[in-house]
PDB file of C-alpha atoms in Angstrom:
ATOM      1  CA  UNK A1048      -8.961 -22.480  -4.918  1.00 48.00           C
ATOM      2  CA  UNK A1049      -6.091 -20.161  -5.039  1.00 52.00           C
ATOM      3  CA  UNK A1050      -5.159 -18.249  -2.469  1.00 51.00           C
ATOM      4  CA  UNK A1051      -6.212 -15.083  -1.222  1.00 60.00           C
ATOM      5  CA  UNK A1052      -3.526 -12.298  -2.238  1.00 60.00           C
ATOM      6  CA  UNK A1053      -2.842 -11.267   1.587  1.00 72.00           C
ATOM      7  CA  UNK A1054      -2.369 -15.549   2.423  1.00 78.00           C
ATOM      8  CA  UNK A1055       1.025 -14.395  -0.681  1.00 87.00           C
ATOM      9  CA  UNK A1056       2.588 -11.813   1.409  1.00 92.00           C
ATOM     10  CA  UNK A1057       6.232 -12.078   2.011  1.00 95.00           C
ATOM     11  CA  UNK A1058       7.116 -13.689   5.108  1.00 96.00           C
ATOM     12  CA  UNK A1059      10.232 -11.927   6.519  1.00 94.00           C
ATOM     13  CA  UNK A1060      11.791 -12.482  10.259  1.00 93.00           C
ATOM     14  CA  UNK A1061      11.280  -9.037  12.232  1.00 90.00           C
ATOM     15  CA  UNK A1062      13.929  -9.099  14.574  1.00 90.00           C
ATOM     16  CA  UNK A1063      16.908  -9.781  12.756  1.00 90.00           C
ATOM     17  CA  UNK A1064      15.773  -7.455  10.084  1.00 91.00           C
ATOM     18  CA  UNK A1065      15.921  -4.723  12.730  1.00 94.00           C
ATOM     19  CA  UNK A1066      19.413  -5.937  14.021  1.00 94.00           C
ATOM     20  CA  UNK A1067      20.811  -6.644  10.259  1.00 95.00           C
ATOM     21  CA  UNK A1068      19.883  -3.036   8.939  1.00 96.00           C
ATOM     22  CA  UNK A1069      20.780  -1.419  12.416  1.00 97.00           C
ATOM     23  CA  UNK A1070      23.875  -3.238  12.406  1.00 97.00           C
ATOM     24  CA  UNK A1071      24.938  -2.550   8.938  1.00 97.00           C
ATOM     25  CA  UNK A1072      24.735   1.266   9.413  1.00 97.00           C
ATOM     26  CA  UNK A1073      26.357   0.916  12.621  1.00 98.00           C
ATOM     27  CA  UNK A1074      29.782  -1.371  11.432  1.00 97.00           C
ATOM     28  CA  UNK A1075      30.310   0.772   8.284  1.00 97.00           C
ATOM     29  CA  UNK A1076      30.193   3.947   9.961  1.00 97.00           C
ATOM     30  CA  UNK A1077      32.045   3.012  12.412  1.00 97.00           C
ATOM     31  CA  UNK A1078      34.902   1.536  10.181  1.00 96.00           C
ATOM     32  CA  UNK A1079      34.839   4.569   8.910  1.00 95.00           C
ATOM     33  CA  UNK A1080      34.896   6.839  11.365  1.00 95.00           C
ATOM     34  CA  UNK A1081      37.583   4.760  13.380  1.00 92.00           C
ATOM     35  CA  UNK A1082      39.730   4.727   9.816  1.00 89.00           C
ATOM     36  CA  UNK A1083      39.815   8.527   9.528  1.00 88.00           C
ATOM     37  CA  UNK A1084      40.345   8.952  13.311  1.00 88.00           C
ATOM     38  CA  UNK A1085      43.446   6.997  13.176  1.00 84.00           C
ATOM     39  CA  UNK A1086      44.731   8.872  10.460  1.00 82.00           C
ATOM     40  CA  UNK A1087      43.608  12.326  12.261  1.00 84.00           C
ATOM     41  CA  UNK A1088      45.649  11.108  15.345  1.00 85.00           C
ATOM     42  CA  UNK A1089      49.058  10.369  12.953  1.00 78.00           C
ATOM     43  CA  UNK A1090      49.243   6.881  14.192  1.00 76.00           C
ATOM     44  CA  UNK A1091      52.615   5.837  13.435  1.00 80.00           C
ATOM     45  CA  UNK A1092      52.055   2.867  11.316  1.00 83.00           C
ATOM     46  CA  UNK A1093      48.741   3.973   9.970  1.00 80.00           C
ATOM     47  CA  UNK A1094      48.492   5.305   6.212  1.00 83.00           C
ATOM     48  CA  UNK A1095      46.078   6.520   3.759  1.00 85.00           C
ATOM     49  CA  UNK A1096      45.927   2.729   2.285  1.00 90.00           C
ATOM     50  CA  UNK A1097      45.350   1.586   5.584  1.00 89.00           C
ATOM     51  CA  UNK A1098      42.579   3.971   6.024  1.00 90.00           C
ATOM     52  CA  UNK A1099      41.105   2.852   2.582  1.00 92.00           C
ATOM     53  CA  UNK A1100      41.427  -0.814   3.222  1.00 94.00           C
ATOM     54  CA  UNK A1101      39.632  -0.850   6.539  1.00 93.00           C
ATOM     55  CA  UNK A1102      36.917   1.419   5.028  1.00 95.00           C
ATOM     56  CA  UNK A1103      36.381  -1.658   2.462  1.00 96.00           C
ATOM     57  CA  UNK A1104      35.846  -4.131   5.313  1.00 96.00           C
ATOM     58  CA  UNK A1105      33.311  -1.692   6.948  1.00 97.00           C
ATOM     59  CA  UNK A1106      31.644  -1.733   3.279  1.00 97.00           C
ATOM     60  CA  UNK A1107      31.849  -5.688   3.060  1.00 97.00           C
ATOM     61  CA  UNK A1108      30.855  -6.337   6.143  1.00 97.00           C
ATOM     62  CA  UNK A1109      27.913  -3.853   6.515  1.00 97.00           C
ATOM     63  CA  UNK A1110      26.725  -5.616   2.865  1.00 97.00           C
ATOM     64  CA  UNK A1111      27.033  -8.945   4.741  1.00 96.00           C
ATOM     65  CA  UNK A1112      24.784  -7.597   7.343  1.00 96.00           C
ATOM     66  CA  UNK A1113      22.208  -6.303   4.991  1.00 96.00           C
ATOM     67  CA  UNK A1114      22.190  -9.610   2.825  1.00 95.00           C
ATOM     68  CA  UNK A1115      21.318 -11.158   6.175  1.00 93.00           C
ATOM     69  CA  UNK A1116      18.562  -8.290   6.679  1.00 94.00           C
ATOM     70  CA  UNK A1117      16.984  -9.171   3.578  1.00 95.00           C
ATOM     71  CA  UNK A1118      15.995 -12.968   4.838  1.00 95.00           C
ATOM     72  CA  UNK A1119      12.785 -13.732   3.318  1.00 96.00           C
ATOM     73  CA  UNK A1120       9.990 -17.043   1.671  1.00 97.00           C
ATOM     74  CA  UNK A1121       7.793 -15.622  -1.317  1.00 96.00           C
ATOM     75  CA  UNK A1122       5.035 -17.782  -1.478  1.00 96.00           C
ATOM     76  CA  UNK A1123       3.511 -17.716  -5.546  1.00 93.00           C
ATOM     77  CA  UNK A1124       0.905 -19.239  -7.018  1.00 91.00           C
ATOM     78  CA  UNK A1125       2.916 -22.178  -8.014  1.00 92.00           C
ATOM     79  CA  UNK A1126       5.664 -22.283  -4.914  1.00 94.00           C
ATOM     80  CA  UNK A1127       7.827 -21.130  -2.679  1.00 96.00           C
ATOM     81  CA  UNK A1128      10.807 -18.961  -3.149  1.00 97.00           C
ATOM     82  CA  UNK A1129      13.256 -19.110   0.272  1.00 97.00           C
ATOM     83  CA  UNK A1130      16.026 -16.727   0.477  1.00 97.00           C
ATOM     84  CA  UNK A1131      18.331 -17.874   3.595  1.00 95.00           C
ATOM     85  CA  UNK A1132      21.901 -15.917   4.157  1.00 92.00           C
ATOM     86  CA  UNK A1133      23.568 -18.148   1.280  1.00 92.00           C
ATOM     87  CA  UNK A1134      21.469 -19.955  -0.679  1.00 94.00           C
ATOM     88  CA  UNK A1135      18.055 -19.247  -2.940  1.00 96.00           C
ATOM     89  CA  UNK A1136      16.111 -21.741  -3.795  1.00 96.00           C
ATOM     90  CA  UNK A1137      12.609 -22.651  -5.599  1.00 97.00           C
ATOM     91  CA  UNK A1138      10.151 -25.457  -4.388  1.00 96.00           C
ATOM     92  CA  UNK A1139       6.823 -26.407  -6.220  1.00 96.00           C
ATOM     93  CA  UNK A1140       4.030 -26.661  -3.771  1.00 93.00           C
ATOM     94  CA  UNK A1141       4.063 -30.163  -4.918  1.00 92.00           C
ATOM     95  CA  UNK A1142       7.638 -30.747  -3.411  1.00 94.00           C
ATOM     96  CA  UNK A1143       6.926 -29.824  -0.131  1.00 95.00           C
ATOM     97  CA  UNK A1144       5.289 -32.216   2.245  1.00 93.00           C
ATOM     98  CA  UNK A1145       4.892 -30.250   5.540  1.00 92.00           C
ATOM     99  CA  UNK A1146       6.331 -28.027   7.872  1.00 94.00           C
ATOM    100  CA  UNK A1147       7.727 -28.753  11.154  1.00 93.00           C
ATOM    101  CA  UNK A1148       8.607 -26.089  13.357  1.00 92.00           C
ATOM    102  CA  UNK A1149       9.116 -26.623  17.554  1.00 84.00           C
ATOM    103  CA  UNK A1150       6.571 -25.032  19.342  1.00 76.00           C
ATOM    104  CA  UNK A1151       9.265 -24.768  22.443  1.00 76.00           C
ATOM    105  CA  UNK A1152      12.259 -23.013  20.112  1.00 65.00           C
ATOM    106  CA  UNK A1153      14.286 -26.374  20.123  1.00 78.00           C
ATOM    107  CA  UNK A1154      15.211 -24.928  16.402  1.00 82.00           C
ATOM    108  CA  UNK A1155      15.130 -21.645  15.588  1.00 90.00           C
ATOM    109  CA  UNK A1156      13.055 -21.198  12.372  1.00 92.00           C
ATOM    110  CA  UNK A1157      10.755 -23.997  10.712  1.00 95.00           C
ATOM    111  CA  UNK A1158      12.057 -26.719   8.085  1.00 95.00           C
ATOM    112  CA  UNK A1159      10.359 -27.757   5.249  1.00 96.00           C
ATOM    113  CA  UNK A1160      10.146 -31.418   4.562  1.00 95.00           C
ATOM    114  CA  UNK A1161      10.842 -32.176   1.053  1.00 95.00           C
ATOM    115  CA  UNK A1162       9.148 -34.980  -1.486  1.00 94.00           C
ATOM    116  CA  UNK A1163      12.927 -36.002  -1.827  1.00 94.00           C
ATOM    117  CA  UNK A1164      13.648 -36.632   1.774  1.00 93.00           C
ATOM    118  CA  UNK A1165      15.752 -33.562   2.441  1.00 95.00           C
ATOM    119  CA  UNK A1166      14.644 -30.465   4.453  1.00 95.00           C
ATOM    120  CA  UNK A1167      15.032 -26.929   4.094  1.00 96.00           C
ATOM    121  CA  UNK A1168      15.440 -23.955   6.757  1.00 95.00           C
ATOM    122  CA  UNK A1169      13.147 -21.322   6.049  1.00 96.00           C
ATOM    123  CA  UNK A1170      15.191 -18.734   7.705  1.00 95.00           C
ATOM    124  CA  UNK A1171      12.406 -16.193   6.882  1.00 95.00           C
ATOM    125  CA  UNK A1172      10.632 -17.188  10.070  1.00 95.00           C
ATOM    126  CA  UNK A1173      12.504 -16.900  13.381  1.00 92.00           C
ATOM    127  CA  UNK A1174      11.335 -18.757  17.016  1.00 90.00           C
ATOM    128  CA  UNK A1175      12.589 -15.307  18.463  1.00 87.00           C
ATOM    129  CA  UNK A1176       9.954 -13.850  17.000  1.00 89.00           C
ATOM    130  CA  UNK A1177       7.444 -15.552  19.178  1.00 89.00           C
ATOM    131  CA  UNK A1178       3.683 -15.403  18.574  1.00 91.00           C
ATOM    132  CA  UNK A1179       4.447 -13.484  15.005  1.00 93.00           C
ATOM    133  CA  UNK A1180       6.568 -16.977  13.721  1.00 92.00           C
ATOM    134  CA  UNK A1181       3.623 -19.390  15.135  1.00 92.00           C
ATOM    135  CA  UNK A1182       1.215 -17.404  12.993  1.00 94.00           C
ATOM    136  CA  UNK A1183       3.688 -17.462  10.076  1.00 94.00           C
ATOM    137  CA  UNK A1184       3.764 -20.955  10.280  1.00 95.00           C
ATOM    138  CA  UNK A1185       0.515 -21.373  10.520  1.00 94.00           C
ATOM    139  CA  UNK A1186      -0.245 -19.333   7.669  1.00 95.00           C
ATOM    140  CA  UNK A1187       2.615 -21.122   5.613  1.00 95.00           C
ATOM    141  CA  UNK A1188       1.081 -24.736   6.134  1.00 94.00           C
ATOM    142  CA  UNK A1189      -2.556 -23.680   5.204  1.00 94.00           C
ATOM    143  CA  UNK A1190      -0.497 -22.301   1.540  1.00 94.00           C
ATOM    144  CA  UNK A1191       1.108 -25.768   1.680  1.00 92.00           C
ATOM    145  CA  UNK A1192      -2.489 -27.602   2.340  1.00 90.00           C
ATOM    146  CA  UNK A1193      -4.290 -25.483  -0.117  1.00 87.00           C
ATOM    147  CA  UNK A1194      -1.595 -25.950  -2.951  1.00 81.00           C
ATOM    148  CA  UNK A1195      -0.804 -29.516  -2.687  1.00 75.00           C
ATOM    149  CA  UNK A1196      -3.978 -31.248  -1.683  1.00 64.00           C
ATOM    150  CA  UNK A1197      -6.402 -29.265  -3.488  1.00 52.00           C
ATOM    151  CA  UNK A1198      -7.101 -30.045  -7.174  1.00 45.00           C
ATOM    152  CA  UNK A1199      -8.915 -27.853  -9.421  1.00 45.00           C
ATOM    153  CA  UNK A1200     -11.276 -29.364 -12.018  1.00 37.00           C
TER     154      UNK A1200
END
């Protein structure tokens, strides 16, 4: 039984996609704008490389914002893609045993507990996204029942 196609929709945290794409805009621009107001003013010690360099650290850390922004777990047909801020990675269904995830927010987003005895944050889905996250869990370990303890003939 595979699963229906809206059971494979993305599963992305709401919140800090707001605050990471918000945030980005925000920190460049503001680099920015602070960098050409300092040359504006003649700031004694301030020069065009100055102004350049700081404009680059607006740029690298608005792009560090939006990599957070773009969190996300793409369920497939045959697994589960989770993009945290660092690291990709690719599970079979068959590799993951469960989910655990704190109904009280002890830990912020759900781990995935691995055939090989590690876990995995799944970043994608965020406690401070209250009811939302329970459903996305919810959702995520029917996927994980489906895929690993149905067999088709």
């Amino acid at each position: 039984m595979a699963p229906a196609e809206s059971d494979l929709r993305i599963f992305r945290p709401r919140q800090v996609r707001i605050i990471g794409i918000v945030g980005a805009i925000a920190v460049t621009l503001g680099f920015a704008i602070l960098s050409v107001a300092l040359l504006i003013v003649d700031w004694e010690p301030w020069t065009v490389l100055d102004m350049v360099w700081m404009n680059l650290l607006g740029i690298l850390f608005g792009a560090a914002l939006l990599r957070i922004a773009d969190i996300q777990a793409r369920p497939t047909e045959t697994g589960l893609v989770v993009k945290n801020m660092v690291r990709t990675r690719r599970f079979e269904w068959g590799q993951i045993l469960g989910v655990s995830f704190s109904p009280e927010g002890d830990d912020p987003w759900p781990l995935l507990d691995l055939t090989d005895g590690t876990t995995c944050a799944v970043m994608a889905i965020q406690h401070a996204d209250g009811p939302r996250a329970h459903a996305d869990v919810a959702r995520l370990r029917m996927l994980i029942s489906r895929r690993t303890h149905f067999k088709e003939d």
